[in-house]
Every structure is written in C-alpha cells, then in structure tokens.
XYZ file of N, CA and C in Angstrom:
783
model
N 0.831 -1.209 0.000
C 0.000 0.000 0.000
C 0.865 1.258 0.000
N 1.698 0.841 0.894
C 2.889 1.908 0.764
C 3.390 2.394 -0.041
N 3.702 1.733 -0.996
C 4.239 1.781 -2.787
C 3.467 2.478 -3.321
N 1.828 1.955 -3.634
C 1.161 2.536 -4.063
C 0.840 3.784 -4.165
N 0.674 4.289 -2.660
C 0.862 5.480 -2.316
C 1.760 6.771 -2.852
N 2.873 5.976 -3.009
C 4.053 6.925 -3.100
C 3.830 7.017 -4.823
N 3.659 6.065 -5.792
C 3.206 6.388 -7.119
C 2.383 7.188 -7.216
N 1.231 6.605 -6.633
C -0.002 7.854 -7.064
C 0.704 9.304 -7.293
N 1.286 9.609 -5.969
C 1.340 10.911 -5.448
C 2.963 11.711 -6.444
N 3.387 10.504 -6.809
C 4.442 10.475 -7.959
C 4.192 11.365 -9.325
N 2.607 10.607 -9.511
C 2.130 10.922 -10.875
C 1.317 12.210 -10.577
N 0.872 12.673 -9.602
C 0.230 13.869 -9.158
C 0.410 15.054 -9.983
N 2.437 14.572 -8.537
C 3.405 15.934 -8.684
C 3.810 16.475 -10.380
N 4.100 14.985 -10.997
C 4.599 15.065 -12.067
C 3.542 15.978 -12.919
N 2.323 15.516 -13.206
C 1.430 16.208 -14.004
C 1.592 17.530 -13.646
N 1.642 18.094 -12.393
C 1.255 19.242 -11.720
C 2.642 20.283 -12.486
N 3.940 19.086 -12.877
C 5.059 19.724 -13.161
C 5.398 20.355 -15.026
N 4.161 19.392 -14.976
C 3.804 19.231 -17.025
C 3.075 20.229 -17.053
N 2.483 21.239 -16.741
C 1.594 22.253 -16.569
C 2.720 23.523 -17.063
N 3.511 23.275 -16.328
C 4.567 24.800 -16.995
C 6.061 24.298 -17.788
N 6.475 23.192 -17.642
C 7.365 22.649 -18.255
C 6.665 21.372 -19.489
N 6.188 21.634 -20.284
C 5.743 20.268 -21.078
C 6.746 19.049 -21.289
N 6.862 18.169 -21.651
C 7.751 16.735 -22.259
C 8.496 17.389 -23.516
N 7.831 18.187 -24.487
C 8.233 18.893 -25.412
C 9.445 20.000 -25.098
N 9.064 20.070 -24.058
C 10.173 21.628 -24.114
C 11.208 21.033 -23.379
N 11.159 19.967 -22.156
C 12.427 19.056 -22.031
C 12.847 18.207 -23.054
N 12.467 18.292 -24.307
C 12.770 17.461 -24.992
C 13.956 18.276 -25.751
N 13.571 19.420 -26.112
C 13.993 20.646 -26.764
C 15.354 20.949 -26.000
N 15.481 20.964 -24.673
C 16.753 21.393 -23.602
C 17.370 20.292 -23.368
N 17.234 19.292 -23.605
C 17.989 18.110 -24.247
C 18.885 17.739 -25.028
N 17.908 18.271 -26.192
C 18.672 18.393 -27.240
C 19.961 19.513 -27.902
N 19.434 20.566 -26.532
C 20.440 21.407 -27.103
C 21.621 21.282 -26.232
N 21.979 19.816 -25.217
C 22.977 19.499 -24.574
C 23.964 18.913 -25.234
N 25.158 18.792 -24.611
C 26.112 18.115 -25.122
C 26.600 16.980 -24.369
N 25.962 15.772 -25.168
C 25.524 14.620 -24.527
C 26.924 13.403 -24.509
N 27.474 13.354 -23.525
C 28.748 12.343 -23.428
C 28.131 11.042 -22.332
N 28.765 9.881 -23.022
C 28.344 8.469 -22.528
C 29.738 7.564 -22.319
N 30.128 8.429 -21.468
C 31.196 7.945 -20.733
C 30.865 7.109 -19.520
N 29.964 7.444 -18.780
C 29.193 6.072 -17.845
C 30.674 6.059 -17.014
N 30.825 7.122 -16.328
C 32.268 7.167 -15.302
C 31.980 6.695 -14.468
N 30.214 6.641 -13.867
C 29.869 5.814 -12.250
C 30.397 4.363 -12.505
N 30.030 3.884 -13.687
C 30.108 2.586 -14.266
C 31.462 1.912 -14.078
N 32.185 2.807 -14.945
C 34.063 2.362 -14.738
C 34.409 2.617 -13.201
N 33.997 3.329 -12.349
C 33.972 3.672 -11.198
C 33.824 2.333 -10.353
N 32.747 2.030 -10.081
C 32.312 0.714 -10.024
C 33.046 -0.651 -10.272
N 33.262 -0.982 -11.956
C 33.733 -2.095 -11.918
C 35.016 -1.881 -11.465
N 36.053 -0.791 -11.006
C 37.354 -1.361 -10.751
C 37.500 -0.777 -9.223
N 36.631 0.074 -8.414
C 36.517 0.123 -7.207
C 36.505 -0.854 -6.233
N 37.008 -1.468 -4.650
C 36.911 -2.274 -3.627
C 35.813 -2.339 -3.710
N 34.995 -1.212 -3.066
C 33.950 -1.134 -2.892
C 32.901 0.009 -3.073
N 32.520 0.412 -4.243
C 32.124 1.751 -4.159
C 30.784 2.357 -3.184
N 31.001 3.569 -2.588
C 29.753 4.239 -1.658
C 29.156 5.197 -2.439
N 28.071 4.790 -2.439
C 26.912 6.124 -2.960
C 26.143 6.753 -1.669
N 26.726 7.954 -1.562
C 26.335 8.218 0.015
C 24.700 9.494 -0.299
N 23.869 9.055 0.629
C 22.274 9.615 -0.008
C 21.973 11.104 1.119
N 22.214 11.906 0.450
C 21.466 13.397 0.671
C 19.736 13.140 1.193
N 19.269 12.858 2.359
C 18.042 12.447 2.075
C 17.269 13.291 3.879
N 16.781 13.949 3.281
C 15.663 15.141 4.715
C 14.730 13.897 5.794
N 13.917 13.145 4.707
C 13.077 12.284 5.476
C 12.597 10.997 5.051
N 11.802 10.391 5.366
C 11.300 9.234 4.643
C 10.180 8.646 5.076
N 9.087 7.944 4.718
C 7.984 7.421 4.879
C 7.817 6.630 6.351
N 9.224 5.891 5.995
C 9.354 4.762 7.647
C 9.780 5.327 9.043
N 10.383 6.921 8.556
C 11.219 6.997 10.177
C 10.778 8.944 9.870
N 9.797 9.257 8.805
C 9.522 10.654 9.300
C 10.778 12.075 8.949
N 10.738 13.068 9.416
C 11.491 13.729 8.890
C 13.251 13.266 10.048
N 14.335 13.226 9.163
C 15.540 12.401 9.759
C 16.825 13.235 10.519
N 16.614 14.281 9.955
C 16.998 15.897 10.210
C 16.258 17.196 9.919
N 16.608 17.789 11.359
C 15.755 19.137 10.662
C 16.398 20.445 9.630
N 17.522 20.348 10.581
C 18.799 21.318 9.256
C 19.465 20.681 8.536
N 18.994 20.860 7.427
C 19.351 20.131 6.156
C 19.822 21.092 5.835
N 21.712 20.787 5.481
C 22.162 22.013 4.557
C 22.513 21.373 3.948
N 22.024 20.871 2.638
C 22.392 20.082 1.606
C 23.262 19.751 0.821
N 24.012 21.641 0.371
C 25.142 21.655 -0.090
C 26.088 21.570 0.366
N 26.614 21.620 1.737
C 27.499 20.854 2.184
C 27.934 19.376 2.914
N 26.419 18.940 2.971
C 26.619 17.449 3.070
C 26.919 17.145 1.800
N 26.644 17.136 0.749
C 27.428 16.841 -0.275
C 28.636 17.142 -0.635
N 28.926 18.603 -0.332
C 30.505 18.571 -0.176
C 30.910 17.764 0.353
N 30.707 17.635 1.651
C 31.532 16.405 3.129
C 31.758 15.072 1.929
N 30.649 14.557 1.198
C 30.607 13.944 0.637
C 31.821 13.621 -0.518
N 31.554 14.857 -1.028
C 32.687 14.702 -2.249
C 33.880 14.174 -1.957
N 34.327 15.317 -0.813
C 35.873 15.701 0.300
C 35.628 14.111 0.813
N 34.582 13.044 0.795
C 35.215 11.996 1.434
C 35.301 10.999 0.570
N 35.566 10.979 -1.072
C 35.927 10.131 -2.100
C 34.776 9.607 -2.687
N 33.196 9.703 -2.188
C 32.274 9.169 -2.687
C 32.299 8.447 -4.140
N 31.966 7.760 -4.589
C 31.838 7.131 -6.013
C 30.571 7.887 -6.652
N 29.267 8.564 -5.754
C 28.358 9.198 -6.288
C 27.631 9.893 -4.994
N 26.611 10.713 -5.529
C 26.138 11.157 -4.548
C 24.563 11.095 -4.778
N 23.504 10.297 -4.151
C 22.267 9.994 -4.415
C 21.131 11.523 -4.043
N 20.141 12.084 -4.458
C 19.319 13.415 -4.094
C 17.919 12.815 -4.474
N 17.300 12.585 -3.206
C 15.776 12.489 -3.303
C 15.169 13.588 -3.692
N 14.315 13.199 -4.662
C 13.542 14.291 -5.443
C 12.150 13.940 -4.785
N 11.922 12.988 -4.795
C 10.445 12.741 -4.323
C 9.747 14.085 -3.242
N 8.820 14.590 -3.328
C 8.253 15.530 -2.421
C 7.173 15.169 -1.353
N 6.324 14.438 -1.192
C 5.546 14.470 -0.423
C 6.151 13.480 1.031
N 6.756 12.526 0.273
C 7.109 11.648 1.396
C 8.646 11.616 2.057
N 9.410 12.079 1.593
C 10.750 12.274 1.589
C 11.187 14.125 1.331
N 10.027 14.661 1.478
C 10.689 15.844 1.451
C 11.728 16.619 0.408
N 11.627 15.846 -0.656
C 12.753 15.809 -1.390
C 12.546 17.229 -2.565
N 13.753 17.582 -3.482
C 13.350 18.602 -4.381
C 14.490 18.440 -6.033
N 13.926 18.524 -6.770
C 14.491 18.552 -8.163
C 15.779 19.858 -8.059
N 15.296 21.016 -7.089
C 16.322 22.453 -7.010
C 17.758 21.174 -6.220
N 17.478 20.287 -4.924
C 18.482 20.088 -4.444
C 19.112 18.844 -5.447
N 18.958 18.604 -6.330
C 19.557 17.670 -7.523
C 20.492 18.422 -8.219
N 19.462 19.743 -8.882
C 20.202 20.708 -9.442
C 21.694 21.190 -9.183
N 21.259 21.720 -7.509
C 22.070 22.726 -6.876
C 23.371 21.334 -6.448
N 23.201 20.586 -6.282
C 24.386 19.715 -5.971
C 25.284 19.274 -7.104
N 24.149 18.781 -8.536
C 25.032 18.160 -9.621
C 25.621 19.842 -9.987
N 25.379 20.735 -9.916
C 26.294 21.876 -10.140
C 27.438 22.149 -9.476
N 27.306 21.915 -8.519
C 28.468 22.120 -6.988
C 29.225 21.004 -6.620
N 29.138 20.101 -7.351
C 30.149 18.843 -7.568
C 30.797 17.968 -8.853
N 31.953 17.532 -8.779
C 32.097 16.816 -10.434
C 31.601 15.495 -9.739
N 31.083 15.002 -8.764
C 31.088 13.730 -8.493
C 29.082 13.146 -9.255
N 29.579 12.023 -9.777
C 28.053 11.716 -10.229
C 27.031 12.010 -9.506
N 25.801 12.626 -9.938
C 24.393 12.296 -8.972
C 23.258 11.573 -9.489
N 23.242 10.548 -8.498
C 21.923 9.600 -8.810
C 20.212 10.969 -8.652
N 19.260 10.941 -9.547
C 17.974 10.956 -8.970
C 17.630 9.629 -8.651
N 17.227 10.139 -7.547
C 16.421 8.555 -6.642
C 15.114 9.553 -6.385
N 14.298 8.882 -7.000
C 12.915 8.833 -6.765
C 11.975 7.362 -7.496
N 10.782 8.017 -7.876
C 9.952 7.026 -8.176
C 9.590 7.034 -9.498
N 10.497 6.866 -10.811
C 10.559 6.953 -12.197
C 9.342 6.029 -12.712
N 8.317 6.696 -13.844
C 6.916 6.543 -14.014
C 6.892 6.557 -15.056
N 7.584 7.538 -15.795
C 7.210 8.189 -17.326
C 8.797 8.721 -17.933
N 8.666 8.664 -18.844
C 9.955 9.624 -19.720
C 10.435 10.550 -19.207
N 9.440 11.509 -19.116
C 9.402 13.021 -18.565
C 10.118 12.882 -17.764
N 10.175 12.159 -16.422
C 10.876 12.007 -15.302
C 11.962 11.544 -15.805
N 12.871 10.944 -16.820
C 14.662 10.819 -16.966
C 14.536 12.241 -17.889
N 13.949 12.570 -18.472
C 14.501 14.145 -19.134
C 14.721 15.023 -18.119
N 13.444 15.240 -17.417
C 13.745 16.062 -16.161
C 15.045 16.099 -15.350
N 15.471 14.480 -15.004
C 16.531 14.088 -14.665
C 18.039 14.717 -15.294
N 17.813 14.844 -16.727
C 18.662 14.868 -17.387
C 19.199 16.492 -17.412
N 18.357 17.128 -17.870
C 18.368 18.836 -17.681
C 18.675 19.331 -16.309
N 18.442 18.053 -15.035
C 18.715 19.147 -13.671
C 19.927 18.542 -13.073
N 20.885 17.794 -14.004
C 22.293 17.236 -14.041
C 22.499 16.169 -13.269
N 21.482 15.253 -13.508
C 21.834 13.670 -12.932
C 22.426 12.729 -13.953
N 23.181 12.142 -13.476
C 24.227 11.203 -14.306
C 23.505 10.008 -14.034
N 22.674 9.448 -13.002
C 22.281 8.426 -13.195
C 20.981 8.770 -12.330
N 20.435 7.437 -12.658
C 18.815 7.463 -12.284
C 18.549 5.924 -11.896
N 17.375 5.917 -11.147
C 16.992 4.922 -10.361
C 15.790 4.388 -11.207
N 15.334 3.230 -11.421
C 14.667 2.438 -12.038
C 13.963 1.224 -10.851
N 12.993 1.393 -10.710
C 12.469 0.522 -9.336
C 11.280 -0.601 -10.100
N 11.992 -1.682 -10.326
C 10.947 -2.754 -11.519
C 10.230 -2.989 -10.453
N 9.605 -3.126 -9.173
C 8.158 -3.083 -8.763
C 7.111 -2.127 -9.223
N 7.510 -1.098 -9.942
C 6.588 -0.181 -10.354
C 6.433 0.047 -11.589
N 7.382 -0.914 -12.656
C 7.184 -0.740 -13.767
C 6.602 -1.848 -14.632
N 6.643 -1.818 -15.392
C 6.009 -3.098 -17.153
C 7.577 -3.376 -17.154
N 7.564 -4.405 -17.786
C 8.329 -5.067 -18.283
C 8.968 -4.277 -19.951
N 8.077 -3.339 -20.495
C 8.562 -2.985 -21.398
C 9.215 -1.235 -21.317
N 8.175 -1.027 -20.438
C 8.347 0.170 -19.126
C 10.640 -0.002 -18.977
N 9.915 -0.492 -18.186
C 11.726 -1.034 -17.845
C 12.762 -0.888 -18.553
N 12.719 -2.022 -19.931
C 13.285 -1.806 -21.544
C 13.732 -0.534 -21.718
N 12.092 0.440 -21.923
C 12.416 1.545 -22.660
C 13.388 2.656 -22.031
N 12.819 2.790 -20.437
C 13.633 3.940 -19.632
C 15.079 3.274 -19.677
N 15.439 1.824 -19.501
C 16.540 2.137 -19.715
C 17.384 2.456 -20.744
N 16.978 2.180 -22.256
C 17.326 2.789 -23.140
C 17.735 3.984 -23.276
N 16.431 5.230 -22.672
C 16.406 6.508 -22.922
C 17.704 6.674 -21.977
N 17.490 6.464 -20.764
C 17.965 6.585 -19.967
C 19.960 6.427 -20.687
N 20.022 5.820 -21.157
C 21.249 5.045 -22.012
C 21.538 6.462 -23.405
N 20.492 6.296 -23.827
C 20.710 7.587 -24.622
C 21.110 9.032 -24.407
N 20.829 9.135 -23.593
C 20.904 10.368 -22.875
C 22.514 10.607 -21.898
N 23.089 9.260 -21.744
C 24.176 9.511 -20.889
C 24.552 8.967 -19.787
N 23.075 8.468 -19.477
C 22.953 8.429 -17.601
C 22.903 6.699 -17.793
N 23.687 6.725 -16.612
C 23.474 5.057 -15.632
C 21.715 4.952 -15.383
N 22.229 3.606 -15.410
C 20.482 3.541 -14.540
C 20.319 2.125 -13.487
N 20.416 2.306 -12.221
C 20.562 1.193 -11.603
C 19.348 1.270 -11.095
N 18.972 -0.217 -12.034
C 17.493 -0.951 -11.782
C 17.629 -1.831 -10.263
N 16.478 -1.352 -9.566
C 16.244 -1.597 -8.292
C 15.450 -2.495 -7.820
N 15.556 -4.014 -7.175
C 15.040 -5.402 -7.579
C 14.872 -5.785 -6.073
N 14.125 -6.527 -5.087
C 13.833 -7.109 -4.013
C 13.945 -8.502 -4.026
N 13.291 -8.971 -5.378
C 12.927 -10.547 -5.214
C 14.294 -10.951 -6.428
N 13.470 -12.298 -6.633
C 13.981 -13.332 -7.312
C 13.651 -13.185 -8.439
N 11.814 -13.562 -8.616
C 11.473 -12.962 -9.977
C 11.946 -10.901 -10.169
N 12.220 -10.284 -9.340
C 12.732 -8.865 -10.275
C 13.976 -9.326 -10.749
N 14.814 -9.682 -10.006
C 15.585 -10.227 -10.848
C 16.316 -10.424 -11.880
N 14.880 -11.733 -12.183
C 14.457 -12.341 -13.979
C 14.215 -11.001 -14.595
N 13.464 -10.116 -13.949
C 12.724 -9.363 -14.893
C 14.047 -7.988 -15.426
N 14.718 -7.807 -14.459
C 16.138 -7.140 -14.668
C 16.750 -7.431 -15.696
N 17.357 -8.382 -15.593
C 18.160 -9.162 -16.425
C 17.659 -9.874 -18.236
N 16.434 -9.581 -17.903
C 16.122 -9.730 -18.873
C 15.610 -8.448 -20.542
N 15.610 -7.211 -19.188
C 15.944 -6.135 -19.911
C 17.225 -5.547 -20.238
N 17.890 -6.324 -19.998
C 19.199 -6.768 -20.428
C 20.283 -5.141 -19.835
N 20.130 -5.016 -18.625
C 20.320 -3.815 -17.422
C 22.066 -4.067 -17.142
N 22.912 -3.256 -16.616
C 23.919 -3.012 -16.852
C 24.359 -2.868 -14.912
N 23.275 -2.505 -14.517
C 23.487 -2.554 -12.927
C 22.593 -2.660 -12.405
N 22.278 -3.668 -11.211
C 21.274 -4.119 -10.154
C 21.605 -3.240 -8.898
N 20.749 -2.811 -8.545
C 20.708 -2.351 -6.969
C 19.895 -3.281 -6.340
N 20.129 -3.987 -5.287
C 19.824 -4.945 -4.409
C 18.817 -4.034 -3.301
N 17.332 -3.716 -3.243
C 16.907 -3.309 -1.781
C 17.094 -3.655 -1.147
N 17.440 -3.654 0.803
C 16.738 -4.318 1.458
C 15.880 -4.284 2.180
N 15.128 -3.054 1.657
C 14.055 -2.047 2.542
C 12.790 -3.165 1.320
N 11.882 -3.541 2.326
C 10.675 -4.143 1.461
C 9.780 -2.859 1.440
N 9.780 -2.307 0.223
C 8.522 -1.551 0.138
C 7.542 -1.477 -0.025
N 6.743 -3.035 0.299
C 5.334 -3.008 1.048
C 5.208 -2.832 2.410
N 6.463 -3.121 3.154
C 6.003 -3.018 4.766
C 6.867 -2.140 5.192
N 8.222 -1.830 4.456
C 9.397 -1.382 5.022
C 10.288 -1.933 5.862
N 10.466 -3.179 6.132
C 11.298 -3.498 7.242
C 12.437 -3.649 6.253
N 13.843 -3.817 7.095
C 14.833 -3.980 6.592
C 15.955 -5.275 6.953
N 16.885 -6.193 5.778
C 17.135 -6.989 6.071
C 18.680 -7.137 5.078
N 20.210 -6.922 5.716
C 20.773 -7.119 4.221
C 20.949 -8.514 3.621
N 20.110 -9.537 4.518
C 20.010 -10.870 3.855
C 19.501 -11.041 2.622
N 18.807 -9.922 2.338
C 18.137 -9.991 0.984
C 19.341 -9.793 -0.106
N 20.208 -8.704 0.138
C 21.204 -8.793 -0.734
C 22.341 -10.176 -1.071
N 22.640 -10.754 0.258
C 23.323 -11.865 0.533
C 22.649 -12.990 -0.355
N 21.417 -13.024 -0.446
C 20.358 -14.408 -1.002
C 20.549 -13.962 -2.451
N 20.195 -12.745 -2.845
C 19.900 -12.194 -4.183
C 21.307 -12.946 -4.991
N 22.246 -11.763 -4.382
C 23.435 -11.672 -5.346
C 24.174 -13.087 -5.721
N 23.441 -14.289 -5.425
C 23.808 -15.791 -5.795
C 23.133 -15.793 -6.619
N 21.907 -15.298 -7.619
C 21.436 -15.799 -8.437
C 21.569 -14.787 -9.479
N 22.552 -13.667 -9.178
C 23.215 -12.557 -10.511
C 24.339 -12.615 -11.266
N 24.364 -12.888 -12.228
C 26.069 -13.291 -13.207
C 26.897 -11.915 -12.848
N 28.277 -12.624 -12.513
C 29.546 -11.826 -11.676
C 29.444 -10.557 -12.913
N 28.906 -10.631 -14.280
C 28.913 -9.295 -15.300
C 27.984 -8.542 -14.948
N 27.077 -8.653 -14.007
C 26.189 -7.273 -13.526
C 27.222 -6.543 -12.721
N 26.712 -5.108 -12.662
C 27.414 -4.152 -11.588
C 26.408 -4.400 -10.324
N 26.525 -4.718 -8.930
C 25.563 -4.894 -8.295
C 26.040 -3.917 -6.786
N 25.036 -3.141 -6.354
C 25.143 -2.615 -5.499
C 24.080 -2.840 -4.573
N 24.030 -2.453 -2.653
C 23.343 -2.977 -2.382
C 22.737 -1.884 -1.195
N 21.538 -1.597 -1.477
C 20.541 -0.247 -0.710
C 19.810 -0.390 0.316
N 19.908 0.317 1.398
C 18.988 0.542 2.835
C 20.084 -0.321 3.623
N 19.632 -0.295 4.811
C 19.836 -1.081 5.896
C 21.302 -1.005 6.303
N 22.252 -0.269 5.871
C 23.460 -0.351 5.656
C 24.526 0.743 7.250
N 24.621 -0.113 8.392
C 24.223 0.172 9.345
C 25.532 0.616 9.690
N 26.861 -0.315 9.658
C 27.733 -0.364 10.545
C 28.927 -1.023 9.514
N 30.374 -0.737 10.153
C 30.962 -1.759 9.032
C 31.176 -3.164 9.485
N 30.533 -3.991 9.974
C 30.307 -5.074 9.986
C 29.107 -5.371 8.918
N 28.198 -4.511 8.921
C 27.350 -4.897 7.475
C 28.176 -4.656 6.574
N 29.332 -3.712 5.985
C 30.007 -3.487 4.794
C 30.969 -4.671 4.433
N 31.181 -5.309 5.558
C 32.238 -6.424 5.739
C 31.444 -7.406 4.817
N 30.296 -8.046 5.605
C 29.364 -8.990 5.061
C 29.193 -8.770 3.542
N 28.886 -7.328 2.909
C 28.781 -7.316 1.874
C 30.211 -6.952 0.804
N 30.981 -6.843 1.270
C 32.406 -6.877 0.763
C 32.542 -8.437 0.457
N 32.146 -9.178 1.520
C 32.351 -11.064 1.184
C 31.720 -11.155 0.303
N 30.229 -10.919 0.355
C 29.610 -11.682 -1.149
C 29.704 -11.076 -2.101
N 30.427 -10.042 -2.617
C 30.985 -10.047 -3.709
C 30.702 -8.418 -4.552
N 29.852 -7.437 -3.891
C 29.573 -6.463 -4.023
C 30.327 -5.315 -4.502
N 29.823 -4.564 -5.533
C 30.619 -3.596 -6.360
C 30.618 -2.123 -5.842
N 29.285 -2.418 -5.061
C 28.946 -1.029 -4.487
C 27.684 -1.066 -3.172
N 27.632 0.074 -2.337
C 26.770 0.289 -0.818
C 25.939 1.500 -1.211
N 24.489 1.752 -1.343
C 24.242 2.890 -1.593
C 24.109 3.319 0.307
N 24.428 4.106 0.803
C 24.060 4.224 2.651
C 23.274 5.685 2.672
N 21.991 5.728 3.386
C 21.580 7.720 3.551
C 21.029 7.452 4.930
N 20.007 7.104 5.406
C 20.343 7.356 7.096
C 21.365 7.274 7.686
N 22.208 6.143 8.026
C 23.185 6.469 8.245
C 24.294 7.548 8.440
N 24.265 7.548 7.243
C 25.307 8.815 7.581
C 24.444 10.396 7.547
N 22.640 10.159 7.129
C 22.589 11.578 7.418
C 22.475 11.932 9.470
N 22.445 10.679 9.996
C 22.665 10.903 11.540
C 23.821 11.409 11.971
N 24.968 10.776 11.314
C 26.465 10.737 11.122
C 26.943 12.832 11.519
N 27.468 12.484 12.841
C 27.317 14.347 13.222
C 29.285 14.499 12.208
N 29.733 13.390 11.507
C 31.057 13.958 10.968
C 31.535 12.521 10.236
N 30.332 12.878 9.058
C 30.083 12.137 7.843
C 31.384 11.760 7.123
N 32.543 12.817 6.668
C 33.582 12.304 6.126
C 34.179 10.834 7.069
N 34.760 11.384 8.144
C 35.235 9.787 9.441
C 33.889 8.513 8.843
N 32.904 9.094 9.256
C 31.896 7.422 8.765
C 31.781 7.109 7.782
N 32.304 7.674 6.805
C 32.434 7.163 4.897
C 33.970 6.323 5.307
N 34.830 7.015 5.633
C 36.205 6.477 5.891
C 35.791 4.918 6.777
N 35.164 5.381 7.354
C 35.043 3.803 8.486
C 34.746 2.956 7.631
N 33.648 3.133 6.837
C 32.908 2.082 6.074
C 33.667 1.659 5.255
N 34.500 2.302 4.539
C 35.709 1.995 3.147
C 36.520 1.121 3.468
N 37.030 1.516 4.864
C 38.071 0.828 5.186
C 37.581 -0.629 6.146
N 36.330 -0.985 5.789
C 35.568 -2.182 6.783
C 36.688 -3.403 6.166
N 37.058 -4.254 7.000
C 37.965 -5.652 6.546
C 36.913 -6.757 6.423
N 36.838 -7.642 5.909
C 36.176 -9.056 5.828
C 36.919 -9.786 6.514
C-alpha cells in the first residue's frame, strides 16, 4: 500500500510539473545538450573495492522527517571531500521531502556523479533528470512493465545516464536481467512493509552473473554490514540514514571503506 501510495502521489506531482514545463520543451533542452556516454559511475564501479553512494536524504515514509537542518550543499561537499563514487538526491516531495532544485544545486556544486532517486513513471521524469544534471537514475521494476523497464533504460542510455534498476525478489531479478540492465541495486528495505534486512542482498546476489554491476541499498548500518557485503561479492553500498545521523560524515564514509572481511 505503501508503494502505491508513493506512485499515485508520484504521478500527481509530475502532471502538476507538465503544466509549466511540457515533455516537449524538455525534450527541446535536451537536445540542445552536449551529450557524453562515458558512464564514469560505471568504470567507477567495476574497478573500485567497494564503491559508496552516500544519499542526501531530509526524510522518509518509515522513520519521518531524519533531520531538521538540512544544509544540503554541504553534506554533499563532506561527501565529495570523502571520495564518494556518487552522490544519491531524493527528489520525491511528499514523502521524503525531497526537491528537483536540491539535484540541481548539488550536480552543479560537484564533479562527483548524482543519482535521482525517486519514483521513475514516465519519460518526462529521466529528461527532467537529465536537464537538472543527474548522471544516473533509479529504475524501481516493482513499479514498472516489463517494457516500461526496456524503454527507460534505453532513454535513460541515450541520454548519458546510468540507470541502476532496483530489484527485491527473485522474480525482479528475472525481470532485470532480462531487460538486459547493466546494474542491479539490491533493496533491502521491502517496500510493502518497510522493514529492513541485508540478507536480501546476501540471497539475491547468488542468483546474478559476476557481469552485472551490483550494489546494495537501505539497511546499511555499521561496518560489519560493509564487511558482510564486501564477502559476497559487491561492487557497491548505496548508505543515507546512516550517515545523514552521522554528526562527521567524512570519518563514517572512511570507516565504512576501510571495513575488513
């Protein structure tokens, strides 16, 4: 229900956003970019220990608002200054508090990649993506078609940007891999109930060929979880509570990097 929720209110905002920006006129500021598909998160990734995507994130559905002073642009600095591989910016608004300006204002104020993480529905939403300087984008196959999937990642591909498709089960998976996806993000936040588990990543990543990029999201607590997921074989940690509690975020990126198996 939870999911549900957060789509509806997905497709709301979005329409509400098609009202003064059409699909047409992001289509138009698109085109007048200069579009490079270098996919640096990507090379980043495959030859990194372990890469951190550390998440810029105000609040969330399960735990409410997570901080109240959010100064955004310099948690992302802290970020940069602590080697990040990327830096994730919730856009989502109703439930996460999130804003397309703090995507903007960060992929400007950093060379380091930025994921949009939200709840991708329609096209509109990777153009949008694309014009407010995200290098990569989030793809969540519980909410999409199967052809849904295909296409954004294409565009998504066209345009420049990574796209790490975001999978819970066994069958997403199948359904990943069969859109023939370039990187898995492992949840372990179930987003029908929300609880969290990184066994899900541990179970998953046995049934993904060592040629996916696989990274692994939520729950990402301590470096004894980074350890665990350093063993099974992991390319990358996306972490945002965590370290948005974190009162001296650079030291807890360092802790986590340097976790031993």
């Amino acid at each position: 229900m939870i999911l549900e929720e957060l789509v509806t209110a997905t497709r709301q905002n979005m329409y509400k956003r098609q009202q003064t920006y059409s699909c047409d006129v992001l289509k138009k500021q698109v085109a007048a970019l200069d579009i490079k598909k270098d996919f640096l998160f990507e090379k980043d990734l495959a030859t990194a220990n372990l890469s951190i995507i550390a998440e810029v994130k105000k609040a969330s559905p399960s735990k409410g608002v997570i901080v109240k002073k959010f100064p955004y642009l310099q948690i992302a600095h802290d970020y940069t200054e602590a080697g990040v591989a990327a830096i994730s910016v919730l856009t989502e608004q109703n439930y996460f508090q999130g804003n397309l300006k703090y995507l903007r204002d960060i992929a400007a104020a950093t060379t380091v990649p930025v994921l949009r993480k939200d709840f991708i529905i329609d096209p509109y939403m990777i153009y949008e993506a694309k014009i407010n300087g995200a290098s990569i984008i989030l793809l969540i196959v519980a909410i999409l078609t199967d052809q849904q999937l295909k296409d954004f990642f294409h565009l998504a591909n066209d345009l420049g940007m990574s796209a790490i498709v975001e999978v819970h089960s066994e069958l997403e998976v199948q359904r990943a891999l069969a859109a023939g996806v370039r990187i898995i993000g492992i949840n372990n936040r179930n987003l029908k109930d929300f609880s969290v588990s990184i066994t899900t990543t541990i179970q998953l990543r046995k049934i993904i060929p060592t040629n996916i990029l696989l990274i692994s999201e939520s729950g990402i607590r301590s470096s004894n979880d980074v350890a665990k997921l350093k063993k099974a074989g992991l390319n990358g940690i996306l972490v945002g509570e965590y370290l948005m509690h974190s009162a001296d975020k650079k030291k807890t990126i360092t802790q986590l990097s340097e976790a031993k198996i």
